[in-house]
Amino acid sequence: MIVKMTVIVDNISSDGLKGEWGLCILIELDDKKILVDTGGSMLFAHNLKALGFNIRDIDYGILSHAHYDHANGMPKFLKENMKAKFYLREGTAENCYHRKPLFGNYFNFRFYIGLPKNVLTKYSRRIQFVSDDYKLCEGAYLIPHKSGDLSSVGRRENMFLRTQRGWIPDNFSHEQSLVIETEKGLVIINSCSHGGAVNIINDIKHTFPEKHIYGLVGGFHLFNKSDEEVRNVAREIKNTGIDYVCTGHCTKDRAFAIMKEELGEKLEQLHVGLKKEF
């Protein structure tokens, strides 16, 4: 089964197509079209059309996690595409915030970074919440994090959830990977990999112990990490034995350059318009 990937939105523009802080990737799996995320605005719809795709032909919408730079195009998608359901991890809500300490941590300002407001209620019939390992269609699966409580990651990143119990560190239970079966092996798509790129690879290894993992595609949230930490992540990814890594968005340029030193030809840069066959 040949699988085609086209990058619709990324930070890096190319071929006359604009980019933005966000990510949107189209997967063609036999006769099915799967859209992963919708970027940070309605730009994804313009780029889809410019790249020769019709938004109405998409069969599945997937949200990798509940942040604005991946979800802001959802209303546009759900308004123009009348057939596809949008698949979110169970428990996903409009409750993601970023904390910005001010005046030496004396005062904390929290600002909203989540889903478009009211999208879950306005389009409730089109939203499909999933739990555990979920088979989307033949050859495609939605897999949650399995590496334990990730609240420490949320605390480190100053990302919090607003709950009835008050503010709690984000545990990224709203984040999921799309895993695609290809002729080369499994390809994992996780747009920001907040749970850790290496953890995600290992989670998929444990989920599909008989399968070879060919590649990992997405942002790795390394733009705010030290050079040493970035280099360690690259080395750990290399040690997993996967063959292909494609990253951009929240990895950003500095971290990408460090990873390139470690991963060499295994590593490819995400950018708008990138096409890949697996």
XYZ file of C-alpha atoms in Angstrom:
278
model
C 0.000 0.000 0.000
C 1.581 3.290 -1.111
C 0.864 6.186 1.208
C 1.253 9.820 0.138
C 1.899 12.715 2.504
C 1.541 16.406 1.631
C 2.385 19.184 4.090
C -0.366 21.801 3.870
C 0.759 24.167 6.641
C 4.091 24.593 8.428
C 6.206 27.517 9.621
C 8.300 27.399 6.464
C 6.618 28.641 3.274
C 7.695 27.483 -0.185
C 6.614 27.262 -3.823
C 4.645 30.492 -3.513
C 2.578 29.107 -0.607
C 2.435 30.953 2.698
C 3.320 29.339 6.000
C 2.349 30.146 9.588
C 3.041 28.981 13.130
C 1.078 25.743 12.962
C 0.839 22.431 11.199
C -1.530 20.650 8.819
C -0.705 17.446 6.960
C -2.750 15.526 4.394
C -2.397 11.758 4.170
C -3.654 9.821 1.146
C -4.191 6.184 2.072
C -5.528 4.225 -0.897
C -8.807 6.003 -1.704
C -9.045 7.727 1.705
C -7.876 11.224 2.556
C -6.980 12.023 6.162
C -6.334 15.589 7.327
C -4.179 15.903 10.436
C -4.794 19.291 12.099
C -5.882 22.543 10.472
C -3.102 24.985 11.316
C -3.538 28.274 13.127
C -6.006 29.976 10.785
C -7.950 29.443 7.565
C -4.672 29.345 5.616
C -4.903 25.550 5.378
C -7.981 25.829 3.128
C -6.176 28.169 0.720
C -3.109 25.918 0.602
C -5.215 22.786 0.117
C -6.793 24.314 -2.960
C -3.474 25.624 -4.283
C -1.983 22.145 -3.936
C -4.809 20.608 -5.958
C -7.033 19.216 -3.210
C -10.730 19.775 -2.544
C -11.639 20.223 1.110
C -14.948 18.450 0.445
C -13.145 15.251 -0.572
C -11.447 14.690 2.797
C -12.765 11.603 4.575
C -11.361 12.044 8.103
C -10.222 14.968 10.208
C -7.776 14.305 13.050
C -6.761 16.650 15.856
C -3.313 15.803 17.204
C -3.861 17.916 20.335
C -6.023 20.755 21.572
C -3.859 23.815 20.817
C -4.877 26.757 18.646
C -2.050 26.404 16.121
C -3.442 23.005 15.144
C -7.157 23.591 15.689
C -8.042 27.130 14.571
C -9.058 25.960 11.106
C -11.567 23.424 12.446
C -14.671 25.639 12.013
C -13.702 26.346 8.394
C -13.195 22.649 7.735
C -16.429 21.561 9.412
C -18.409 24.247 7.579
C -17.108 23.387 4.104
C -16.667 19.615 4.410
C -20.055 18.048 5.111
C -19.073 14.382 5.423
C -15.938 13.938 7.531
C -15.988 13.480 11.274
C -13.255 15.119 13.317
C -11.521 12.751 15.726
C -10.366 14.036 19.112
C -8.990 12.238 22.117
C -11.637 11.582 24.782
C -11.689 14.296 27.423
C -10.469 17.014 25.065
C -11.994 20.341 26.084
C -11.632 24.080 25.607
C -9.357 24.401 28.621
C -5.708 24.718 27.533
C -3.742 27.715 28.828
C -0.159 28.919 28.884
C 1.195 30.503 32.057
C 3.540 33.467 31.787
C 5.254 34.337 35.077
C 5.564 38.086 35.643
C 7.578 40.148 38.117
C 9.805 37.266 39.171
C 6.965 34.744 39.545
C 5.091 37.115 41.863
C 2.196 37.197 39.401
C 1.161 34.597 36.815
C -0.731 35.588 33.691
C -2.529 32.711 31.963
C -3.677 33.099 28.391
C -5.826 30.761 26.339
C -4.086 28.543 23.744
C -6.840 26.012 23.121
C -9.553 25.066 20.664
C -11.721 27.666 18.942
C -14.368 28.607 21.480
C -17.667 26.713 21.147
C -16.435 24.478 18.307
C -17.217 21.353 20.347
C -20.837 22.358 20.916
C -21.556 23.983 17.560
C -20.290 20.946 15.661
C -21.021 18.287 18.280
C -22.542 15.908 15.716
C -19.334 15.991 13.694
C -16.926 15.525 16.615
C -15.920 11.955 17.444
C -14.180 11.394 20.764
C -12.010 8.279 20.914
C -10.293 6.397 23.717
C -7.549 3.775 23.963
C -6.162 2.460 20.655
C -8.611 3.302 17.890
C -8.725 1.924 14.347
C -9.662 4.826 12.110
C -9.806 2.815 8.886
C -7.848 0.012 7.257
C -4.176 0.818 7.796
C -4.676 3.850 10.074
C -4.804 4.037 13.879
C -5.094 6.681 16.591
C -2.836 5.936 19.558
C -2.664 7.856 22.883
C 0.335 8.401 25.115
C 1.216 5.363 27.225
C 4.306 6.634 29.043
C 2.579 7.486 32.318
C 1.606 10.839 33.778
C 3.037 13.708 31.728
C 2.081 16.458 34.199
C 5.765 17.217 34.785
C 6.061 18.087 31.077
C 3.102 20.453 31.334
C 4.589 22.124 34.401
C 7.955 22.572 32.705
C 6.340 24.062 29.598
C 4.084 26.318 31.709
C 1.049 24.688 30.119
C -2.026 24.212 32.294
C -5.603 22.939 32.121
C -8.481 24.841 33.670
C -10.662 22.309 35.489
C -13.439 22.272 38.070
C -10.703 21.488 40.611
C -8.748 24.537 39.554
C -5.540 24.816 37.562
C -3.570 21.618 36.952
C -0.463 21.026 34.815
C -1.341 19.777 31.341
C -0.870 15.992 31.172
C -1.417 15.921 27.385
C -4.171 13.342 27.588
C -5.620 15.283 24.628
C -2.616 14.406 22.432
C -2.626 11.455 20.054
C -0.586 9.978 17.212
C -1.849 8.941 13.817
C -0.085 5.707 12.881
C -0.145 4.638 9.241
C 0.801 1.249 7.796
C 3.000 1.611 4.723
C 5.101 -0.702 2.559
C 8.191 0.553 4.399
C 6.735 0.112 7.886
C 4.738 2.191 10.319
C 4.807 5.975 9.995
C 3.923 8.006 13.088
C 2.481 11.520 12.805
C 2.383 13.556 16.013
C 2.310 17.269 15.389
C 4.083 18.583 18.527
C 5.169 15.440 20.394
C 4.685 17.077 23.793
C 4.960 13.636 25.344
C 8.467 13.279 23.926
C 9.468 12.002 20.491
C 11.358 9.019 21.899
C 8.509 8.132 24.283
C 6.101 8.215 21.348
C 8.292 5.896 19.251
C 8.565 3.470 22.167
C 4.807 3.635 22.815
C 4.145 2.642 19.215
C 6.740 -0.135 19.427
C 4.884 -1.601 22.400
C 1.527 -1.172 20.683
C 2.654 -2.892 17.472
C 5.444 -5.250 18.626
C 5.496 -7.203 15.374
C 5.759 -4.114 13.157
C 8.790 -2.144 11.995
C 8.589 1.593 12.623
C 9.855 3.360 9.536
C 9.373 7.012 10.385
C 8.272 9.828 12.678
C 6.774 13.044 11.290
C 5.902 16.204 13.197
C 7.146 18.936 15.489
C 9.190 17.909 18.528
C 8.755 21.033 20.708
C 12.497 21.603 20.928
C 12.617 25.319 20.135
C 12.939 26.151 23.853
C 15.352 23.355 24.817
C 19.103 23.623 25.325
C 21.553 22.522 22.634
C 22.589 19.587 24.812
C 19.023 18.408 25.309
C 18.273 18.675 21.601
C 21.379 16.658 20.784
C 20.414 13.978 23.300
C 16.928 13.716 21.808
C 18.423 13.282 18.336
C 20.767 10.556 19.561
C 17.964 8.752 21.361
C 15.797 8.898 18.241
C 18.682 7.440 16.246
C 19.054 4.639 18.780
C 15.424 3.580 18.303
C 16.422 2.300 14.858
C 13.817 4.165 12.820
C 14.784 5.032 9.260
C 13.221 8.428 8.638
C 12.543 11.583 10.638
C 10.732 14.639 9.266
C 10.376 17.601 11.583
C 9.627 21.301 11.635
C 7.066 23.616 13.249
C 7.906 23.727 16.997
C 11.314 22.130 16.443
C 12.449 25.316 14.649
C 15.713 26.094 12.893
C 18.325 25.943 15.657
C 17.194 22.567 16.959
C 16.800 21.221 13.436
C 20.415 22.107 12.634
C 21.651 20.289 15.742
C 19.529 17.239 14.943
C 20.864 17.250 11.386
C 24.391 16.861 12.749
C 23.318 13.696 14.566
C 20.786 12.180 12.148
C 22.251 13.182 8.782
C 20.285 11.846 5.814
C 17.660 10.304 8.090
C 16.349 13.811 8.788
C 14.199 15.923 6.458
C 12.835 19.437 6.971
C 9.086 19.950 7.049
C 7.836 22.786 4.865
C 4.649 23.811 3.101
C 4.175 21.766 -0.076
C 6.505 18.909 0.890
C 5.329 15.680 -0.766
C 6.478 12.242 0.323
C 5.563 8.672 -0.574
C 6.000 5.758 1.811
